[in-house]
mmCIF file of C-alpha atoms and ligand atoms in Angstrom:
data_model
loop_
_atom_site.group_PDB
_atom_site.id
_atom_site.type_symbol
_atom_site.label_atom_id
_atom_site.label_comp_id
_atom_site.label_asym_id
_atom_site.label_seq_id
_atom_site.Cartn_x
_atom_site.Cartn_y
_atom_site.Cartn_z
ATOM 1 C CA UNK A 1 -15.380 -10.655 -56.282
ATOM 2 C CA UNK A 2 -18.073 -9.430 -53.511
ATOM 3 C CA UNK A 3 -16.712 -9.354 -50.287
ATOM 4 C CA UNK A 4 -20.034 -9.258 -46.944
ATOM 5 C CA UNK A 5 -18.990 -8.981 -43.672
ATOM 6 C CA UNK A 6 -21.997 -8.356 -40.095
ATOM 7 C CA UNK A 7 -22.028 -7.338 -36.700
ATOM 8 C CA UNK A 8 -22.611 -11.019 -36.639
ATOM 9 C CA UNK A 9 -22.221 -13.998 -38.577
ATOM 10 C CA UNK A 10 -23.615 -17.369 -39.516
ATOM 11 C CA UNK A 11 -21.978 -19.754 -40.931
ATOM 12 C CA UNK A 12 -24.319 -22.306 -40.684
ATOM 13 C CA UNK A 13 -23.122 -23.695 -37.704
ATOM 14 C CA UNK A 14 -22.007 -21.451 -35.937
ATOM 15 C CA UNK A 15 -21.030 -17.784 -35.153
ATOM 16 C CA UNK A 16 -17.997 -17.524 -37.141
ATOM 17 C CA UNK A 17 -14.893 -14.658 -35.225
ATOM 18 C CA UNK A 18 -15.984 -10.507 -35.164
ATOM 19 C CA UNK A 19 -14.313 -9.138 -38.961
ATOM 20 C CA UNK A 20 -14.900 -12.486 -40.612
ATOM 21 C CA UNK A 21 -15.520 -11.691 -44.400
ATOM 22 C CA UNK A 22 -17.624 -13.587 -47.120
ATOM 23 C CA UNK A 23 -16.229 -13.098 -50.658
ATOM 24 C CA UNK A 24 -18.639 -14.679 -52.895
ATOM 25 C CA UNK A 25 -18.519 -14.222 -57.015
ATOM 26 C CA UNK A 26 -20.999 -13.302 -59.735
ATOM 27 C CA UNK A 27 -23.549 -16.122 -58.261
ATOM 28 C CA UNK A 28 -23.703 -15.874 -55.742
ATOM 29 C CA UNK A 29 -21.392 -19.133 -55.020
ATOM 30 C CA UNK A 30 -19.065 -19.138 -51.900
ATOM 31 C CA UNK A 31 -15.830 -18.431 -52.826
ATOM 32 C CA UNK A 32 -14.198 -17.398 -49.578
ATOM 33 C CA UNK A 33 -14.674 -16.817 -46.037
ATOM 34 C CA UNK A 34 -12.119 -15.217 -44.841
ATOM 35 C CA UNK A 35 -11.012 -14.042 -40.699
ATOM 36 C CA UNK A 36 -9.731 -10.980 -39.954
ATOM 37 C CA UNK A 37 -6.669 -9.994 -40.787
ATOM 38 C CA UNK A 38 -6.456 -12.821 -44.371
ATOM 39 C CA UNK A 39 -8.879 -9.764 -45.620
ATOM 40 C CA UNK A 40 -7.552 -8.040 -49.241
ATOM 41 C CA UNK A 41 -6.703 -4.514 -47.953
ATOM 42 C CA UNK A 42 -8.035 -3.557 -51.402
ATOM 43 C CA UNK A 43 -11.655 -5.492 -51.183
ATOM 44 C CA UNK A 44 -14.563 -3.759 -50.540
ATOM 45 C CA UNK A 45 -16.550 -5.152 -47.909
ATOM 46 C CA UNK A 46 -20.443 -3.853 -47.671
ATOM 47 C CA UNK A 47 -21.339 -4.414 -43.836
ATOM 48 C CA UNK A 48 -24.674 -4.987 -42.745
ATOM 49 C CA UNK A 49 -25.944 -4.261 -38.553
ATOM 50 C CA UNK A 50 -27.259 -6.904 -37.300
ATOM 51 C CA UNK A 51 -26.815 -10.810 -38.548
ATOM 52 C CA UNK A 52 -25.807 -12.679 -41.560
ATOM 53 C CA UNK A 53 -26.703 -16.349 -41.887
ATOM 54 C CA UNK A 54 -26.923 -18.830 -45.524
ATOM 55 C CA UNK A 55 -30.834 -18.448 -47.223
ATOM 56 C CA UNK A 56 -33.039 -21.258 -45.155
ATOM 57 C CA UNK A 57 -34.600 -24.343 -45.387
ATOM 58 C CA UNK A 58 -38.357 -25.313 -44.866
ATOM 59 C CA UNK A 59 -38.090 -28.491 -43.984
ATOM 60 C CA UNK A 60 -41.211 -29.286 -44.410
ATOM 61 C CA UNK A 61 -44.468 -27.312 -46.656
ATOM 62 C CA UNK A 62 -47.022 -27.934 -48.482
ATOM 63 C CA UNK A 63 -47.427 -24.898 -50.860
ATOM 64 C CA UNK A 64 -50.499 -27.541 -52.825
ATOM 65 C CA UNK A 65 -52.492 -25.591 -49.859
ATOM 66 C CA UNK A 66 -51.422 -22.448 -50.061
ATOM 67 C CA UNK A 67 -55.313 -21.493 -50.950
ATOM 68 C CA UNK A 68 -56.391 -22.418 -47.373
ATOM 69 C CA UNK A 69 -54.557 -20.053 -45.873
ATOM 70 C CA UNK A 70 -57.583 -18.685 -42.848
ATOM 71 C CA UNK A 71 -59.730 -21.269 -43.609
ATOM 72 C CA UNK A 72 -59.333 -22.449 -41.067
ATOM 73 C CA UNK A 73 -60.420 -21.713 -37.124
ATOM 74 C CA UNK A 74 -57.344 -22.146 -34.915
ATOM 75 C CA UNK A 75 -57.069 -24.388 -31.771
ATOM 76 C CA UNK A 76 -59.441 -27.098 -33.482
ATOM 77 C CA UNK A 77 -56.249 -30.357 -32.784
ATOM 78 C CA UNK A 78 -55.228 -32.257 -35.374
ATOM 79 C CA UNK A 79 -58.104 -35.239 -35.756
ATOM 80 C CA UNK A 80 -60.702 -31.840 -36.551
ATOM 81 C CA UNK A 81 -58.150 -29.965 -39.257
ATOM 82 C CA UNK A 82 -57.918 -32.765 -41.623
ATOM 83 C CA UNK A 83 -61.443 -32.812 -40.910
ATOM 84 C CA UNK A 84 -61.587 -28.920 -42.242
ATOM 85 C CA UNK A 85 -58.935 -30.433 -45.145
ATOM 86 C CA UNK A 86 -59.842 -32.780 -47.151
ATOM 87 C CA UNK A 87 -63.390 -31.464 -47.586
ATOM 88 C CA UNK A 88 -61.966 -27.411 -47.772
ATOM 89 C CA UNK A 89 -58.757 -28.052 -50.195
ATOM 90 C CA UNK A 90 -61.208 -28.475 -53.792
ATOM 91 C CA UNK A 91 -63.581 -25.953 -52.859
ATOM 92 C CA UNK A 92 -60.587 -23.115 -54.719
ATOM 93 C CA UNK A 93 -60.596 -23.161 -58.318
ATOM 94 C CA UNK A 94 -57.442 -24.437 -60.576
ATOM 95 C CA UNK A 95 -56.894 -20.209 -61.174
ATOM 96 C CA UNK A 96 -57.140 -19.563 -57.774
ATOM 97 C CA UNK A 97 -54.996 -22.803 -56.642
ATOM 98 C CA UNK A 98 -52.314 -21.252 -58.788
ATOM 99 C CA UNK A 99 -52.509 -17.910 -57.898
ATOM 100 C CA UNK A 100 -51.745 -18.918 -53.825
ATOM 101 C CA UNK A 101 -49.078 -21.630 -55.230
ATOM 102 C CA UNK A 102 -46.555 -19.180 -56.475
ATOM 103 C CA UNK A 103 -47.730 -16.070 -53.822
ATOM 104 C CA UNK A 104 -46.491 -18.977 -51.078
ATOM 105 C CA UNK A 105 -43.342 -18.981 -53.310
ATOM 106 C CA UNK A 106 -42.992 -15.570 -53.693
ATOM 107 C CA UNK A 107 -43.760 -15.087 -50.276
ATOM 108 C CA UNK A 108 -41.099 -17.980 -49.279
ATOM 109 C CA UNK A 109 -38.226 -16.369 -51.515
ATOM 110 C CA UNK A 110 -38.954 -13.230 -49.723
ATOM 111 C CA UNK A 111 -37.850 -14.409 -46.744
ATOM 112 C CA UNK A 112 -35.029 -16.069 -46.656
ATOM 113 C CA UNK A 113 -36.180 -19.690 -48.185
ATOM 114 C CA UNK A 114 -34.228 -21.042 -50.004
ATOM 115 C CA UNK A 115 -34.995 -24.406 -50.296
ATOM 116 C CA UNK A 116 -38.139 -27.042 -49.802
ATOM 117 C CA UNK A 117 -39.300 -30.502 -48.347
ATOM 118 C CA UNK A 118 -43.451 -29.555 -50.811
ATOM 119 C CA UNK A 119 -45.857 -32.184 -50.101
ATOM 120 C CA UNK A 120 -47.196 -33.388 -52.488
ATOM 121 C CA UNK A 121 -50.777 -34.997 -53.127
ATOM 122 C CA UNK A 122 -51.757 -34.170 -56.635
ATOM 123 C CA UNK A 123 -50.251 -32.786 -59.915
ATOM 124 C CA UNK A 124 -50.734 -28.294 -58.021
ATOM 125 C CA UNK A 125 -47.207 -27.503 -57.726
ATOM 126 C CA UNK A 126 -45.703 -29.493 -61.179
ATOM 127 C CA UNK A 127 -46.200 -26.421 -63.109
ATOM 128 C CA UNK A 128 -44.588 -23.325 -60.766
ATOM 129 C CA UNK A 129 -41.610 -26.409 -59.464
ATOM 130 C CA UNK A 130 -39.172 -25.241 -62.923
ATOM 131 C CA UNK A 131 -39.113 -21.889 -62.485
ATOM 132 C CA UNK A 132 -39.415 -21.202 -58.269
ATOM 133 C CA UNK A 133 -36.140 -20.847 -58.089
ATOM 134 C CA UNK A 134 -36.246 -22.374 -54.872
ATOM 135 C CA UNK A 135 -34.672 -25.486 -53.966
ATOM 136 C CA UNK A 136 -37.850 -28.670 -54.643
ATOM 137 C CA UNK A 137 -37.934 -32.059 -52.321
ATOM 138 C CA UNK A 138 -41.654 -33.476 -53.658
ATOM 139 C CA UNK A 139 -42.487 -35.326 -51.115
ATOM 140 C CA UNK A 140 -45.515 -37.670 -53.302
ATOM 141 C CA UNK A 141 -47.560 -38.901 -49.989
ATOM 142 C CA UNK A 142 -49.788 -42.150 -50.687
ATOM 143 C CA UNK A 143 -52.299 -43.069 -48.353
ATOM 144 C CA UNK A 144 -53.997 -46.598 -47.305
ATOM 145 C CA UNK A 145 -54.856 -47.660 -44.383
ATOM 146 C CA UNK A 146 -56.499 -50.803 -45.295
ATOM 147 C CA UNK A 147 -54.069 -53.592 -46.036
ATOM 148 C CA UNK A 148 -56.702 -55.064 -48.842
ATOM 149 C CA UNK A 149 -56.545 -52.032 -50.805
ATOM 150 C CA UNK A 150 -52.704 -51.158 -50.849
ATOM 151 C CA UNK A 151 -51.362 -51.125 -54.854
ATOM 152 C CA UNK A 152 -55.003 -49.586 -55.708
ATOM 153 C CA UNK A 153 -53.282 -46.894 -53.372
ATOM 154 C CA UNK A 154 -50.713 -46.914 -54.806
ATOM 155 C CA UNK A 155 -51.510 -45.854 -58.018
ATOM 156 C CA UNK A 156 -51.845 -42.773 -57.607
ATOM 157 C CA UNK A 157 -48.769 -41.290 -55.853
ATOM 158 C CA UNK A 158 -46.863 -42.798 -58.573
ATOM 159 C CA UNK A 159 -48.264 -41.877 -61.380
ATOM 160 C CA UNK A 160 -48.585 -38.317 -60.124
ATOM 161 C CA UNK A 161 -44.094 -39.180 -58.789
ATOM 162 C CA UNK A 162 -43.970 -39.750 -62.904
ATOM 163 C CA UNK A 163 -45.309 -36.421 -63.467
ATOM 164 C CA UNK A 164 -42.426 -35.169 -61.571
ATOM 165 C CA UNK A 165 -40.049 -37.226 -62.509
ATOM 166 C CA UNK A 166 -39.757 -36.357 -65.187
ATOM 167 C CA UNK A 167 -39.140 -32.840 -64.268
ATOM 168 C CA UNK A 168 -35.702 -31.377 -64.810
ATOM 169 C CA UNK A 169 -33.967 -27.437 -63.666
ATOM 170 C CA UNK A 170 -30.351 -26.701 -64.284
ATOM 171 C CA UNK A 171 -31.398 -23.768 -61.529
ATOM 172 C CA UNK A 172 -31.767 -25.817 -58.737
ATOM 173 C CA UNK A 173 -32.605 -28.832 -57.285
ATOM 174 C CA UNK A 174 -35.703 -30.844 -57.787
ATOM 175 C CA UNK A 175 -35.601 -33.724 -56.425
ATOM 176 C CA UNK A 176 -39.110 -35.901 -55.528
ATOM 177 C CA UNK A 177 -39.916 -39.720 -53.728
ATOM 178 C CA UNK A 178 -42.752 -41.722 -52.805
ATOM 179 C CA UNK A 179 -43.329 -40.931 -48.971
ATOM 180 C CA UNK A 180 -46.401 -42.206 -46.362
ATOM 181 C CA UNK A 181 -48.674 -39.518 -45.161
ATOM 182 C CA UNK A 182 -48.565 -40.387 -41.625
ATOM 183 C CA UNK A 183 -48.164 -44.173 -39.654
ATOM 184 C CA UNK A 184 -52.423 -44.282 -39.165
ATOM 185 C CA UNK A 185 -52.424 -43.030 -42.549
ATOM 186 C CA UNK A 186 -50.397 -46.459 -44.988
ATOM 187 C CA UNK A 187 -51.407 -49.979 -43.643
ATOM 188 C CA UNK A 188 -47.808 -52.445 -43.407
ATOM 189 C CA UNK A 189 -48.334 -53.390 -47.595
ATOM 190 C CA UNK A 190 -47.937 -49.913 -48.993
ATOM 191 C CA UNK A 191 -44.939 -49.562 -46.254
ATOM 192 C CA UNK A 192 -43.669 -52.162 -48.268
ATOM 193 C CA UNK A 193 -44.212 -51.107 -51.424
ATOM 194 C CA UNK A 194 -43.072 -48.089 -50.470
ATOM 195 C CA UNK A 195 -40.131 -48.945 -49.426
ATOM 196 C CA UNK A 196 -39.861 -50.990 -53.063
ATOM 197 C CA UNK A 197 -40.008 -48.168 -55.155
ATOM 198 C CA UNK A 198 -36.540 -46.287 -54.889
ATOM 199 C CA UNK A 199 -34.040 -48.273 -52.739
ATOM 200 C CA UNK A 200 -32.527 -45.144 -50.161
ATOM 201 C CA UNK A 201 -34.826 -43.001 -51.447
ATOM 202 C CA UNK A 202 -34.832 -40.402 -48.826
ATOM 203 C CA UNK A 203 -38.565 -40.813 -46.582
ATOM 204 C CA UNK A 204 -40.745 -37.874 -44.887
ATOM 205 C CA UNK A 205 -43.690 -38.499 -42.327
ATOM 206 C CA UNK A 206 -45.413 -36.901 -40.691
ATOM 207 C CA UNK A 207 -44.997 -38.626 -37.003
ATOM 208 C CA UNK A 208 -47.138 -37.576 -33.110
ATOM 209 C CA UNK A 209 -48.541 -34.519 -33.856
ATOM 210 C CA UNK A 210 -51.293 -34.961 -32.317
ATOM 211 C CA UNK A 211 -52.459 -37.104 -28.558
ATOM 212 C CA UNK A 212 -54.827 -39.176 -30.948
ATOM 213 C CA UNK A 213 -51.571 -41.461 -32.670
ATOM 214 C CA UNK A 214 -50.449 -42.664 -29.353
ATOM 215 C CA UNK A 215 -53.663 -43.661 -28.178
ATOM 216 C CA UNK A 216 -54.708 -45.390 -31.516
ATOM 217 C CA UNK A 217 -51.433 -47.616 -31.128
ATOM 218 C CA UNK A 218 -51.411 -48.400 -27.752
ATOM 219 C CA UNK A 219 -54.419 -47.918 -26.721
ATOM 220 C CA UNK A 220 -56.928 -48.149 -29.783
ATOM 221 C CA UNK A 221 -59.523 -45.997 -28.790
ATOM 222 C CA UNK A 222 -59.341 -41.936 -28.943
ATOM 223 C CA UNK A 223 -59.783 -39.356 -31.611
ATOM 224 C CA UNK A 224 -58.584 -41.248 -34.846
ATOM 225 C CA UNK A 225 -61.877 -43.754 -34.940
ATOM 226 C CA UNK A 226 -63.734 -39.694 -36.056
ATOM 227 C CA UNK A 227 -60.756 -40.029 -38.660
ATOM 228 C CA UNK A 228 -61.777 -43.019 -40.095
ATOM 229 C CA UNK A 229 -65.891 -43.110 -39.547
ATOM 230 C CA UNK A 230 -64.908 -39.610 -42.033
ATOM 231 C CA UNK A 231 -63.152 -41.882 -44.944
ATOM 232 C CA UNK A 232 -65.633 -45.171 -44.382
ATOM 233 C CA UNK A 233 -63.084 -47.142 -43.475
ATOM 234 C CA UNK A 234 -63.602 -50.251 -40.914
ATOM 235 C CA UNK A 235 -60.061 -49.687 -38.716
ATOM 236 C CA UNK A 236 -62.081 -53.628 -37.279
ATOM 237 C CA UNK A 237 -59.086 -55.126 -38.031
ATOM 238 C CA UNK A 238 -56.382 -52.986 -37.099
ATOM 239 C CA UNK A 239 -54.196 -54.544 -34.078
ATOM 240 C CA UNK A 240 -52.749 -52.180 -31.308
ATOM 241 C CA UNK A 241 -50.182 -52.925 -30.743
ATOM 242 C CA UNK A 242 -49.501 -51.417 -27.134
ATOM 243 C CA UNK A 243 -46.008 -49.069 -27.232
ATOM 244 C CA UNK A 244 -45.806 -45.961 -29.754
ATOM 245 C CA UNK A 245 -47.105 -44.885 -33.034
ATOM 246 C CA UNK A 246 -42.906 -44.619 -33.476
ATOM 247 C CA UNK A 247 -42.238 -47.339 -31.898
ATOM 248 C CA UNK A 248 -44.632 -49.629 -33.882
ATOM 249 C CA UNK A 249 -43.784 -48.459 -37.559
ATOM 250 C CA UNK A 250 -40.375 -47.144 -37.686
ATOM 251 C CA UNK A 251 -38.636 -51.247 -38.100
ATOM 252 C CA UNK A 252 -41.575 -50.792 -40.754
ATOM 253 C CA UNK A 253 -38.471 -49.408 -42.815
ATOM 254 C CA UNK A 254 -35.290 -50.285 -44.176
ATOM 255 C CA UNK A 255 -32.047 -48.023 -42.031
ATOM 256 C CA UNK A 256 -30.771 -47.142 -45.373
ATOM 257 C CA UNK A 257 -33.608 -44.847 -46.548
ATOM 258 C CA UNK A 258 -33.448 -41.924 -44.465
ATOM 259 C CA UNK A 259 -36.056 -40.083 -42.087
ATOM 260 C CA UNK A 260 -37.753 -36.947 -41.943
ATOM 261 C CA UNK A 261 -39.636 -37.598 -38.874
ATOM 262 C CA UNK A 262 -42.267 -33.901 -38.732
ATOM 263 C CA UNK A 263 -43.915 -32.252 -36.295
ATOM 264 C CA UNK A 264 -42.809 -34.807 -33.208
ATOM 265 C CA UNK A 265 -45.105 -32.346 -31.145
ATOM 266 C CA UNK A 266 -46.167 -36.005 -28.586
ATOM 267 C CA UNK A 267 -42.997 -37.555 -28.918
ATOM 268 C CA UNK A 268 -41.617 -39.131 -25.423
ATOM 269 C CA UNK A 269 -38.586 -39.366 -24.063
ATOM 270 C CA UNK A 270 -38.682 -43.688 -24.434
ATOM 271 C CA UNK A 271 -38.628 -42.543 -28.344
ATOM 272 C CA UNK A 272 -35.524 -40.665 -28.525
ATOM 273 C CA UNK A 273 -33.618 -43.915 -26.445
ATOM 274 C CA UNK A 274 -36.077 -45.802 -29.553
ATOM 275 C CA UNK A 275 -34.567 -43.795 -31.633
ATOM 276 C CA UNK A 276 -30.444 -43.673 -31.019
ATOM 277 C CA UNK A 277 -30.368 -47.380 -30.636
ATOM 278 C CA UNK A 278 -32.161 -48.115 -33.297
ATOM 279 C CA UNK A 279 -29.609 -47.736 -35.812
ATOM 280 C CA UNK A 280 -30.636 -45.626 -38.388
ATOM 281 C CA UNK A 281 -30.228 -42.449 -39.891
ATOM 282 C CA UNK A 282 -33.631 -39.707 -38.680
ATOM 283 C CA UNK A 283 -34.304 -36.503 -38.285
ATOM 284 C CA UNK A 284 -36.633 -34.282 -36.286
ATOM 285 C CA UNK A 285 -38.458 -31.224 -37.696
ATOM 286 C CA UNK A 286 -40.254 -29.415 -36.069
ATOM 287 C CA UNK A 287 -42.439 -26.598 -36.932
ATOM 288 C CA UNK A 288 -43.727 -25.039 -33.966
ATOM 289 C CA UNK A 289 -46.366 -22.007 -35.322
ATOM 290 C CA UNK A 290 -48.533 -24.938 -36.941
ATOM 291 C CA UNK A 291 -48.454 -26.756 -34.425
ATOM 292 C CA UNK A 292 -49.514 -24.009 -32.242
ATOM 293 C CA UNK A 293 -52.470 -23.748 -34.598
ATOM 294 C CA UNK A 294 -53.583 -26.850 -34.610
ATOM 295 C CA UNK A 295 -52.945 -28.237 -31.368
ATOM 296 C CA UNK A 296 -52.384 -25.588 -29.160
ATOM 297 C CA UNK A 297 -48.925 -27.490 -28.106
ATOM 298 C CA UNK A 298 -44.852 -26.648 -28.682
ATOM 299 C CA UNK A 299 -43.043 -29.882 -29.973
ATOM 300 C CA UNK A 300 -40.798 -30.629 -26.442
ATOM 301 C CA UNK A 301 -37.861 -28.710 -28.339
ATOM 302 C CA UNK A 302 -35.497 -28.992 -25.689
ATOM 303 C CA UNK A 303 -35.920 -32.489 -25.165
ATOM 304 C CA UNK A 304 -34.578 -33.090 -28.337
ATOM 305 C CA UNK A 305 -31.817 -31.043 -28.084
ATOM 306 C CA UNK A 306 -30.672 -32.716 -25.289
ATOM 307 C CA UNK A 307 -30.885 -36.379 -27.517
ATOM 308 C CA UNK A 308 -28.458 -35.517 -30.137
ATOM 309 C CA UNK A 309 -31.081 -36.126 -32.746
ATOM 310 C CA UNK A 310 -31.073 -33.757 -35.228
ATOM 311 C CA UNK A 311 -32.834 -31.233 -35.226
ATOM 312 C CA UNK A 312 -34.589 -28.982 -38.432
ATOM 313 C CA UNK A 313 -37.777 -25.922 -39.307
ATOM 314 C CA UNK A 314 -40.277 -26.256 -41.258
ATOM 315 C CA UNK A 315 -43.311 -23.876 -41.217
ATOM 316 C CA UNK A 316 -46.027 -26.272 -42.144
ATOM 317 C CA UNK A 317 -48.333 -25.422 -45.072
ATOM 318 C CA UNK A 318 -50.380 -21.879 -44.674
ATOM 319 C CA UNK A 319 -54.164 -23.628 -43.843
ATOM 320 C CA UNK A 320 -52.067 -23.843 -39.798
ATOM 321 C CA UNK A 321 -49.288 -20.662 -40.490
ATOM 322 C CA UNK A 322 -49.762 -17.483 -40.857
ATOM 323 C CA UNK A 323 -46.506 -17.310 -43.110
ATOM 324 C CA UNK A 324 -43.529 -19.212 -44.631
ATOM 325 C CA UNK A 325 -40.831 -17.701 -42.184
ATOM 326 C CA UNK A 326 -38.052 -19.836 -41.256
ATOM 327 C CA UNK A 327 -37.000 -17.295 -38.491
ATOM 328 C CA UNK A 328 -41.094 -16.708 -37.421
ATOM 329 C CA UNK A 329 -40.104 -20.235 -36.410
ATOM 330 C CA UNK A 330 -36.899 -19.245 -34.932
ATOM 331 C CA UNK A 331 -38.833 -16.389 -33.160
ATOM 332 C CA UNK A 332 -41.211 -18.994 -31.674
ATOM 333 C CA UNK A 333 -38.919 -21.373 -30.468
ATOM 334 C CA UNK A 334 -36.571 -18.354 -29.373
ATOM 335 C CA UNK A 335 -40.004 -17.010 -27.018
ATOM 336 C CA UNK A 336 -40.917 -20.809 -26.064
ATOM 337 C CA UNK A 337 -37.269 -22.140 -25.223
ATOM 338 C CA UNK A 338 -35.711 -19.438 -23.520
ATOM 339 C CA UNK A 339 -32.593 -21.024 -22.972
ATOM 340 C CA UNK A 340 -31.953 -22.556 -26.977
ATOM 341 C CA UNK A 341 -29.005 -20.336 -28.216
ATOM 342 C CA UNK A 342 -29.531 -18.929 -31.227
ATOM 343 C CA UNK A 343 -26.762 -19.910 -32.903
ATOM 344 C CA UNK A 344 -28.494 -23.251 -32.070
ATOM 345 C CA UNK A 345 -30.591 -22.618 -33.992
ATOM 346 C CA UNK A 346 -29.863 -21.223 -37.151
ATOM 347 C CA UNK A 347 -28.267 -24.505 -37.394
ATOM 348 C CA UNK A 348 -31.434 -25.357 -37.547
ATOM 349 C CA UNK A 349 -32.906 -23.429 -40.666
ATOM 350 C CA UNK A 350 -30.078 -23.687 -42.140
ATOM 351 C CA UNK A 351 -27.210 -26.572 -42.078
ATOM 352 C CA UNK A 352 -29.324 -28.837 -40.887
ATOM 353 C CA UNK A 353 -32.663 -28.165 -42.710
ATOM 354 C CA UNK A 354 -29.813 -28.906 -45.469
ATOM 355 C CA UNK A 355 -28.311 -32.336 -45.146
ATOM 356 C CA UNK A 356 -31.767 -33.436 -44.132
ATOM 357 C CA UNK A 357 -33.330 -32.966 -47.386
ATOM 358 C CA UNK A 358 -29.821 -34.141 -48.589
ATOM 359 C CA UNK A 359 -29.016 -29.999 -50.891
ATOM 360 C CA UNK A 360 -25.751 -29.467 -48.355
ATOM 361 C CA UNK A 361 -23.292 -29.832 -51.576
ATOM 362 C CA UNK A 362 -25.556 -26.689 -52.710
ATOM 363 C CA UNK A 363 -27.329 -25.439 -49.976
ATOM 364 C CA UNK A 364 -26.984 -24.702 -45.590
ATOM 365 C CA UNK A 365 -23.138 -23.650 -44.765
ATOM 366 C CA UNK A 366 -21.389 -20.313 -45.919
ATOM 367 C CA UNK A 367 -18.731 -22.834 -47.441
ATOM 368 C CA UNK A 368 -16.508 -21.747 -50.661
ATOM 369 C CA UNK A 369 -17.822 -23.615 -53.970
ATOM 370 C CA UNK A 370 -21.435 -23.937 -51.941
ATOM 371 C CA UNK A 371 -23.842 -21.383 -53.374
ATOM 372 C CA UNK A 372 -26.824 -21.159 -50.426
ATOM 373 C CA UNK A 373 -27.939 -18.223 -50.489
ATOM 374 C CA UNK A 374 -27.360 -14.980 -47.853
ATOM 375 C CA UNK A 375 -29.374 -14.193 -45.647
ATOM 376 C CA UNK A 376 -30.180 -10.584 -42.986
ATOM 377 C CA UNK A 377 -31.441 -9.717 -40.226
ATOM 378 C CA UNK A 378 -31.380 -6.843 -39.000
ATOM 379 C CA UNK A 379 -32.089 -5.374 -35.275
ATOM 380 C CA UNK A 380 -35.654 -4.954 -36.743
ATOM 381 C CA UNK A 381 -35.652 -8.298 -37.484
ATOM 382 C CA UNK A 382 -36.717 -8.176 -40.509
ATOM 383 C CA UNK A 383 -35.384 -10.359 -44.060
ATOM 384 C CA UNK A 384 -33.199 -9.489 -46.859
ATOM 385 C CA UNK A 385 -31.401 -11.500 -49.258
ATOM 386 C CA UNK A 386 -28.440 -10.016 -49.904
ATOM 387 C CA UNK A 387 -27.132 -12.345 -52.791
HETATM 388 ZN ZN1 ZN B 1 -47.242 -31.404 -43.095
#
């Protein structure tokens, strides 16, 4: 049996009473959370200065873009960023991509991350997933804005999905689902195919990451048309709803699909009111460092906290972030929103993320029977996995 104490222990939800001790077995499974006074007299407690918390959960990443680290300048806004990703992602060799993915997995683990929601457009990460030591839900993206081509566009993600679904691991959770890339890149027909593929499956979608998205849905104008030109898409058929993007497409998703809305940088208060009355299971995943990298803008985190809709955190890819670290995302939110308590931010980075990825039976909190990993954050903000 191993015993761990610290100046402050966060159990994934809240701070624990000072003097609390976590005990684990040799595999890292939590045996007990011992209140002060309940610790056996002969327990050899290892005490840490600083904070102990469960392993972090990175709800939104694109490991397959790791080779694009530093390749795209900051502050371009989303549409030019996406155009750069499209032209740049194929420029590296398979070996370079594989090395970058391996490095990104190692970096994630060093930064205390134990579970990842990982976007895939192809099978580049397939060979690295099984031995990553991470719990991974692979979100295979489907993209296709033109109604008539939906069946053709769905064939590719289906093929990718089948290869991921055939993979098994006894060490960590490996799951996958087919998801829409973003509302502005998925037609109503493609949404229907996604819904029908795995009823009740976990969905993730890039949501309101740029102001251009709501300009498209409200007024059928703006920068999104530059993207369509690049993709050779004639968007003339598109009918604006006059509402925000979220209010337009979310009703197309059946209630039984839980949805992770990623970014939400330009989400407005009326969207939150809409979400709360929608009856859907929704998580808001914030990637503040990537939003700053691409748009020089922060998501309205305080608004989200006040809304009561659950929030979790992601890093996005190394194409739009300097590192894959949930702790770094928390630090950025602290700088921009000093009123947000660290207790809440740690919950977003651990327990809420595990719930969003449906991995809370193993990760995200200190509770007997779980194996969440134990992260130590010292007074100089250095991260180490204790177990
Ligand atoms: Zn993304």
